[in-house]
Structure formats: C-alpha cells, structure tokens
C-alpha cells in the first residue's frame, strides 16, 4: 500500500512553533510551567536536590527558560 505525498503547498513562512514539552537542557527531565504565570519552568516535585527520577542535578531548584536552560545561580 502506498500513501499519497504530503502536500506542502499551503505552508508559508519559516516560523517554528514549539508544541512539545519543555525539557531540562542539562539532564533531560521534563519540566512543568510555573504556577504563578511567569515564563519559567521547574523540575517536577524536586526533593532535596533530586529530580523526580531521584537523580542529583545542580539545577533542580532553579527556574528554567522555555528552552530548558537553567537560570544562573
């Protein structure tokens, strides 16, 4: 069985929209958005310097940007 070719004629511009989850650039953990409407993301349930998987990562308590980069601190 063959599938028809994908029609790209209606796609204009070069904008890329981020539709996936934000992940930490350092360790790859999925981040959750801040609850106070800031443009910041945090590790899910950080506990004593450990992420949700139990790994020790230096950025677990710090805010991250939309690209997963932790704020300096």
PDB file of N, CA and C in Angstrom:
ATOM      1  N   UNK A   1       0.845  -1.170   0.000  1.00  0.00           N
ATOM      2  CA  UNK A   1       0.000   0.000   0.000  1.00  0.00           C
ATOM      3  C   UNK A   1       0.895   1.238   0.000  1.00  0.00           C
ATOM      4  N   UNK A   2       0.563   2.195  -0.802  1.00  0.00           N
ATOM      5  CA  UNK A   2       1.317   3.449  -0.836  1.00  0.00           C
ATOM      6  C   UNK A   2       0.439   4.580  -0.344  1.00  0.00           C
ATOM      7  N   UNK A   3       1.078   5.556   0.237  1.00  0.00           N
ATOM      8  CA  UNK A   3       0.370   6.717   0.752  1.00  0.00           C
ATOM      9  C   UNK A   3       0.610   7.901  -0.169  1.00  0.00           C
ATOM     10  N   UNK A   4      -0.364   8.802  -0.291  1.00  0.00           N
ATOM     11  CA  UNK A   4      -0.154   9.977  -1.139  1.00  0.00           C
ATOM     12  C   UNK A   4       0.905  10.891  -0.521  1.00  0.00           C
ATOM     13  N   UNK A   5       1.579  11.650  -1.372  1.00  0.00           N
ATOM     14  CA  UNK A   5       2.603  12.581  -0.900  1.00  0.00           C
ATOM     15  C   UNK A   5       1.953  13.679  -0.059  1.00  0.00           C
ATOM     16  N   UNK A   6       2.681  14.155   0.938  1.00  0.00           N
ATOM     17  CA  UNK A   6       2.182  15.224   1.788  1.00  0.00           C
ATOM     18  C   UNK A   6       2.229  16.529   1.013  1.00  0.00           C
ATOM     19  N   UNK A   7       1.121  17.233   0.964  1.00  0.00           N
ATOM     20  CA  UNK A   7       1.026  18.488   0.221  1.00  0.00           C
ATOM     21  C   UNK A   7       1.531  19.632   1.096  1.00  0.00           C
ATOM     22  N   UNK A   8       2.658  20.224   0.723  1.00  0.00           N
ATOM     23  CA  UNK A   8       3.244  21.328   1.487  1.00  0.00           C
ATOM     24  C   UNK A   8       3.011  22.681   0.823  1.00  0.00           C
ATOM     25  N   UNK A   9       2.174  22.741  -0.190  1.00  0.00           N
ATOM     26  CA  UNK A   9       1.982  23.992  -0.920  1.00  0.00           C
ATOM     27  C   UNK A   9       1.308  25.076  -0.079  1.00  0.00           C
ATOM     28  N   UNK A  10       0.564  24.717   0.945  1.00  0.00           N
ATOM     29  CA  UNK A  10      -0.124  25.706   1.769  1.00  0.00           C
ATOM     30  C   UNK A  10       0.684  26.201   2.951  1.00  0.00           C
ATOM     31  N   UNK A  11       1.910  25.717   3.105  1.00  0.00           N
ATOM     32  CA  UNK A  11       2.746  26.125   4.228  1.00  0.00           C
ATOM     33  C   UNK A  11       3.595  27.313   3.802  1.00  0.00           C
ATOM     34  N   UNK A  12       3.450  28.416   4.509  1.00  0.00           N
ATOM     35  CA  UNK A  12       4.205  29.628   4.192  1.00  0.00           C
ATOM     36  C   UNK A  12       4.938  30.115   5.420  1.00  0.00           C
ATOM     37  N   UNK A  13       6.093  30.738   5.229  1.00  0.00           N
ATOM     38  CA  UNK A  13       6.853  31.289   6.345  1.00  0.00           C
ATOM     39  C   UNK A  13       7.787  30.263   6.945  1.00  0.00           C
ATOM     40  N   UNK A  14       8.611  30.727   7.847  1.00  0.00           N
ATOM     41  CA  UNK A  14       9.593  29.824   8.446  1.00  0.00           C
ATOM     42  C   UNK A  14       9.449  29.731   9.957  1.00  0.00           C
ATOM     43  N   UNK A  15       8.297  30.110  10.462  1.00  0.00           N
ATOM     44  CA  UNK A  15       8.099  30.072  11.917  1.00  0.00           C
ATOM     45  C   UNK A  15       7.997  28.631  12.397  1.00  0.00           C
ATOM     46  N   UNK A  16       8.692  28.346  13.485  1.00  0.00           N
ATOM     47  CA  UNK A  16       8.591  27.040  14.123  1.00  0.00           C
ATOM     48  C   UNK A  16       7.886  27.223  15.448  1.00  0.00           C
ATOM     49  N   UNK A  17       6.802  26.531  15.642  1.00  0.00           N
ATOM     50  CA  UNK A  17       6.048  26.625  16.887  1.00  0.00           C
ATOM     51  C   UNK A  17       6.414  25.471  17.774  1.00  0.00           C
ATOM     52  N   UNK A  18       6.744  25.749  19.011  1.00  0.00           N
ATOM     53  CA  UNK A  18       7.081  24.698  19.969  1.00  0.00           C
ATOM     54  C   UNK A  18       5.789  24.066  20.468  1.00  0.00           C
ATOM     55  N   UNK A  19       5.629  22.783  20.222  1.00  0.00           N
ATOM     56  CA  UNK A  19       4.409  22.117  20.643  1.00  0.00           C
ATOM     57  C   UNK A  19       4.672  21.008  21.658  1.00  0.00           C
ATOM     58  N   UNK A  20       5.914  20.641  21.842  1.00  0.00           N
ATOM     59  CA  UNK A  20       6.237  19.564  22.766  1.00  0.00           C
ATOM     60  C   UNK A  20       6.517  20.081  24.164  1.00  0.00           C
ATOM     61  N   UNK A  21       6.807  19.177  25.086  1.00  0.00           N
ATOM     62  CA  UNK A  21       7.097  19.589  26.458  1.00  0.00           C
ATOM     63  C   UNK A  21       8.457  20.276  26.550  1.00  0.00           C
ATOM     64  N   UNK A  22       8.634  21.106  27.564  1.00  0.00           N
ATOM     65  CA  UNK A  22       9.925  21.735  27.828  1.00  0.00           C
ATOM     66  C   UNK A  22      10.733  20.758  28.670  1.00  0.00           C
ATOM     67  N   UNK A  23      11.955  20.483  28.257  1.00  0.00           N
ATOM     68  CA  UNK A  23      12.820  19.564  28.984  1.00  0.00           C
ATOM     69  C   UNK A  23      14.104  20.268  29.405  1.00  0.00           C
ATOM     70  N   UNK A  24      14.679  19.822  30.495  1.00  0.00           N
ATOM     71  CA  UNK A  24      15.900  20.413  31.032  1.00  0.00           C
ATOM     72  C   UNK A  24      17.067  20.149  30.089  1.00  0.00           C
ATOM     73  N   UNK A  25      17.792  21.197  29.749  1.00  0.00           N
ATOM     74  CA  UNK A  25      18.929  21.074  28.852  1.00  0.00           C
ATOM     75  C   UNK A  25      20.057  20.252  29.482  1.00  0.00           C
ATOM     76  N   UNK A  26      20.180  20.310  30.795  1.00  0.00           N
ATOM     77  CA  UNK A  26      21.275  19.628  31.491  1.00  0.00           C
ATOM     78  C   UNK A  26      21.020  18.129  31.660  1.00  0.00           C
ATOM     79  N   UNK A  27      19.817  17.761  32.116  1.00  0.00           N
ATOM     80  CA  UNK A  27      19.591  16.347  32.444  1.00  0.00           C
ATOM     81  C   UNK A  27      18.495  15.671  31.617  1.00  0.00           C
ATOM     82  N   UNK A  28      17.704  16.450  30.875  1.00  0.00           N
ATOM     83  CA  UNK A  28      16.676  15.867  30.025  1.00  0.00           C
ATOM     84  C   UNK A  28      15.333  15.630  30.691  1.00  0.00           C
ATOM     85  N   UNK A  29      15.200  15.977  31.957  1.00  0.00           N
ATOM     86  CA  UNK A  29      13.923  15.792  32.652  1.00  0.00           C
ATOM     87  C   UNK A  29      12.856  16.726  32.086  1.00  0.00           C
ATOM     88  N   UNK A  30      11.652  16.259  32.095  1.00  0.00           N
ATOM     89  CA  UNK A  30      10.523  17.089  31.678  1.00  0.00           C
ATOM     90  C   UNK A  30      10.248  18.130  32.763  1.00  0.00           C
ATOM     91  N   UNK A  31       9.967  19.364  32.352  1.00  0.00           N
ATOM     92  CA  UNK A  31       9.722  20.460  33.286  1.00  0.00           C
ATOM     93  C   UNK A  31       8.257  20.839  33.266  1.00  0.00           C
ATOM     94  N   UNK A  32       7.797  21.426  34.368  1.00  0.00           N
ATOM     95  CA  UNK A  32       6.411  21.885  34.445  1.00  0.00           C
ATOM     96  C   UNK A  32       6.403  23.407  34.522  1.00  0.00           C
ATOM     97  N   UNK A  33       5.391  24.046  33.935  1.00  0.00           N
ATOM     98  CA  UNK A  33       5.337  25.516  33.972  1.00  0.00           C
ATOM     99  C   UNK A  33       5.090  26.029  35.379  1.00  0.00           C
ATOM    100  N   UNK A  34       5.551  27.239  35.624  1.00  0.00           N
ATOM    101  CA  UNK A  34       5.355  27.892  36.912  1.00  0.00           C
ATOM    102  C   UNK A  34       3.864  28.114  37.146  1.00  0.00           C
ATOM    103  N   UNK A  35       3.442  27.988  38.373  1.00  0.00           N
ATOM    104  CA  UNK A  35       2.029  28.169  38.694  1.00  0.00           C
ATOM    105  C   UNK A  35       1.639  29.631  38.849  1.00  0.00           C
ATOM    106  N   UNK A  36       2.618  30.534  38.937  1.00  0.00           N
ATOM    107  CA  UNK A  36       2.310  31.948  39.123  1.00  0.00           C
ATOM    108  C   UNK A  36       2.380  32.751  37.827  1.00  0.00           C
ATOM    109  N   UNK A  37       2.189  32.116  36.701  1.00  0.00           N
ATOM    110  CA  UNK A  37       2.093  32.740  35.372  1.00  0.00           C
ATOM    111  C   UNK A  37       3.378  33.423  34.923  1.00  0.00           C
ATOM    112  N   UNK A  38       4.523  33.053  35.505  1.00  0.00           N
ATOM    113  CA  UNK A  38       5.797  33.559  34.995  1.00  0.00           C
ATOM    114  C   UNK A  38       6.197  32.713  33.799  1.00  0.00           C
ATOM    115  N   UNK A  39       7.104  33.241  32.995  1.00  0.00           N
ATOM    116  CA  UNK A  39       7.642  32.455  31.880  1.00  0.00           C
ATOM    117  C   UNK A  39       8.800  31.617  32.408  1.00  0.00           C
ATOM    118  N   UNK A  40       8.509  30.698  33.295  1.00  0.00           N
ATOM    119  CA  UNK A  40       9.537  29.862  33.899  1.00  0.00           C
ATOM    120  C   UNK A  40       9.019  28.433  34.034  1.00  0.00           C
ATOM    121  N   UNK A  41       9.939  27.503  33.994  1.00  0.00           N
ATOM    122  CA  UNK A  41       9.608  26.092  34.133  1.00  0.00           C
ATOM    123  C   UNK A  41      10.494  25.501  35.221  1.00  0.00           C
ATOM    124  N   UNK A  42       9.955  24.509  35.942  1.00  0.00           N
ATOM    125  CA  UNK A  42      10.671  23.898  37.050  1.00  0.00           C
ATOM    126  C   UNK A  42      10.620  22.380  36.949  1.00  0.00           C
ATOM    127  N   UNK A  43      11.584  21.726  37.605  1.00  0.00           N
ATOM    128  CA  UNK A  43      11.566  20.263  37.688  1.00  0.00           C
ATOM    129  C   UNK A  43      10.327  19.832  38.445  1.00  0.00           C
ATOM    130  N   UNK A  44       9.772  18.697  38.087  1.00  0.00           N
ATOM    131  CA  UNK A  44       8.591  18.157  38.738  1.00  0.00           C
ATOM    132  C   UNK A  44       8.980  17.596  40.103  1.00  0.00           C
ATOM    133  N   UNK A  45       8.336  18.063  41.147  1.00  0.00           N
ATOM    134  CA  UNK A  45       8.496  17.580  42.526  1.00  0.00           C
ATOM    135  C   UNK A  45       9.945  17.445  42.968  1.00  0.00           C
ATOM    136  N   UNK A  46      10.724  18.549  42.962  1.00  0.00           N
ATOM    137  CA  UNK A  46      12.107  18.439  43.427  1.00  0.00           C
ATOM    138  C   UNK A  46      12.150  18.132  44.921  1.00  0.00           C
ATOM    139  N   UNK A  47      12.996  17.189  45.295  1.00  0.00           N
ATOM    140  CA  UNK A  47      13.085  16.794  46.702  1.00  0.00           C
ATOM    141  C   UNK A  47      14.550  16.715  47.120  1.00  0.00           C
ATOM    142  N   UNK A  48      14.988  17.637  47.945  1.00  0.00           N
ATOM    143  CA  UNK A  48      16.336  17.586  48.489  1.00  0.00           C
ATOM    144  C   UNK A  48      17.438  17.555  47.452  1.00  0.00           C
ATOM    145  N   UNK A  49      17.329  18.377  46.406  1.00  0.00           N
ATOM    146  CA  UNK A  49      18.356  18.408  45.369  1.00  0.00           C
ATOM    147  C   UNK A  49      18.251  17.294  44.349  1.00  0.00           C
ATOM    148  N   UNK A  50      17.180  16.538  44.396  1.00  0.00           N
ATOM    149  CA  UNK A  50      16.982  15.440  43.442  1.00  0.00           C
ATOM    150  C   UNK A  50      15.760  15.718  42.577  1.00  0.00           C
ATOM    151  N   UNK A  51      15.814  15.231  41.344  1.00  0.00           N
ATOM    152  CA  UNK A  51      14.672  15.401  40.445  1.00  0.00           C
ATOM    153  C   UNK A  51      13.669  14.275  40.659  1.00  0.00           C
ATOM    154  N   UNK A  52      12.640  14.219  39.842  1.00  0.00           N
ATOM    155  CA  UNK A  52      11.577  13.217  40.005  1.00  0.00           C
ATOM    156  C   UNK A  52      12.086  11.788  39.836  1.00  0.00           C
ATOM    157  N   UNK A  53      13.197  11.608  39.119  1.00  0.00           N
ATOM    158  CA  UNK A  53      13.768  10.272  38.937  1.00  0.00           C
ATOM    159  C   UNK A  53      14.704   9.879  40.070  1.00  0.00           C
ATOM    160  N   UNK A  54      15.001  10.844  40.979  1.00  0.00           N
ATOM    161  CA  UNK A  54      15.902  10.568  42.095  1.00  0.00           C
ATOM    162  C   UNK A  54      17.344  10.921  41.804  1.00  0.00           C
ATOM    163  N   UNK A  55      17.616  11.506  40.638  1.00  0.00           N
ATOM    164  CA  UNK A  55      18.987  11.885  40.279  1.00  0.00           C
ATOM    165  C   UNK A  55      19.344  13.227  40.912  1.00  0.00           C
ATOM    166  N   UNK A  56      20.593  13.381  41.294  1.00  0.00           N
ATOM    167  CA  UNK A  56      21.071  14.665  41.811  1.00  0.00           C
ATOM    168  C   UNK A  56      21.500  15.518  40.626  1.00  0.00           C
ATOM    169  N   UNK A  57      20.851  16.667  40.471  1.00  0.00           N
ATOM    170  CA  UNK A  57      21.217  17.618  39.428  1.00  0.00           C
ATOM    171  C   UNK A  57      21.290  19.003  40.056  1.00  0.00           C
ATOM    172  N   UNK A  58      22.268  19.787  39.641  1.00  0.00           N
ATOM    173  CA  UNK A  58      22.508  21.098  40.238  1.00  0.00           C
ATOM    174  C   UNK A  58      21.379  22.091  39.975  1.00  0.00           C
ATOM    175  N   UNK A  59      20.628  21.904  38.914  1.00  0.00           N
ATOM    176  CA  UNK A  59      19.616  22.892  38.512  1.00  0.00           C
ATOM    177  C   UNK A  59      18.211  22.562  39.000  1.00  0.00           C
ATOM    178  N   UNK A  60      18.052  21.555  39.836  1.00  0.00           N
ATOM    179  CA  UNK A  60      16.723  21.069  40.201  1.00  0.00           C
ATOM    180  C   UNK A  60      15.844  22.120  40.883  1.00  0.00           C
ATOM    181  N   UNK A  61      16.422  23.032  41.636  1.00  0.00           N
ATOM    182  CA  UNK A  61      15.645  24.041  42.350  1.00  0.00           C
ATOM    183  C   UNK A  61      15.533  25.366  41.583  1.00  0.00           C
ATOM    184  N   UNK A  62      16.242  25.509  40.474  1.00  0.00           N
ATOM    185  CA  UNK A  62      16.280  26.780  39.754  1.00  0.00           C
ATOM    186  C   UNK A  62      15.233  26.834  38.646  1.00  0.00           C
ATOM    187  N   UNK A  63      14.823  28.058  38.321  1.00  0.00           N
ATOM    188  CA  UNK A  63      13.884  28.273  37.215  1.00  0.00           C
ATOM    189  C   UNK A  63      14.598  28.026  35.890  1.00  0.00           C
ATOM    190  N   UNK A  64      13.861  27.536  34.901  1.00  0.00           N
ATOM    191  CA  UNK A  64      14.384  27.283  33.552  1.00  0.00           C
ATOM    192  C   UNK A  64      13.607  28.156  32.572  1.00  0.00           C
ATOM    193  N   UNK A  65      14.220  28.470  31.442  1.00  0.00           N
ATOM    194  CA  UNK A  65      13.521  29.229  30.410  1.00  0.00           C
ATOM    195  C   UNK A  65      12.788  28.264  29.476  1.00  0.00           C
ATOM    196  N   UNK A  66      12.168  28.793  28.436  1.00  0.00           N
ATOM    197  CA  UNK A  66      11.362  27.982  27.516  1.00  0.00           C
ATOM    198  C   UNK A  66      12.195  26.995  26.696  1.00  0.00           C
ATOM    199  N   UNK A  67      13.517  27.150  26.728  1.00  0.00           N
ATOM    200  CA  UNK A  67      14.409  26.228  26.009  1.00  0.00           C
ATOM    201  C   UNK A  67      15.047  25.200  26.939  1.00  0.00           C
ATOM    202  N   UNK A  68      14.674  25.242  28.232  1.00  0.00           N
ATOM    203  CA  UNK A  68      15.195  24.274  29.190  1.00  0.00           C
ATOM    204  C   UNK A  68      16.513  24.659  29.821  1.00  0.00           C
ATOM    205  N   UNK A  69      16.951  25.891  29.628  1.00  0.00           N
ATOM    206  CA  UNK A  69      18.206  26.353  30.224  1.00  0.00           C
ATOM    207  C   UNK A  69      17.932  26.903  31.618  1.00  0.00           C
ATOM    208  N   UNK A  70      18.685  26.435  32.601  1.00  0.00           N
ATOM    209  CA  UNK A  70      18.507  26.881  33.978  1.00  0.00           C
ATOM    210  C   UNK A  70      19.055  28.282  34.161  1.00  0.00           C
ATOM    211  N   UNK A  71      18.398  29.051  35.010  1.00  0.00           N
ATOM    212  CA  UNK A  71      18.851  30.400  35.333  1.00  0.00           C
ATOM    213  C   UNK A  71      20.146  30.305  36.128  1.00  0.00           C
ATOM    214  N   UNK A  72      21.012  31.285  35.937  1.00  0.00           N
ATOM    215  CA  UNK A  72      22.277  31.306  36.681  1.00  0.00           C
ATOM    216  C   UNK A  72      21.991  31.427  38.169  1.00  0.00           C
ATOM    217  N   UNK A  73      22.771  30.771  38.932  1.00  0.00           N
ATOM    218  CA  UNK A  73      22.513  30.868  40.363  1.00  0.00           C
ATOM    219  C   UNK A  73      23.409  30.057  41.102  1.00  0.00           C
TER     220      UNK A  73
END
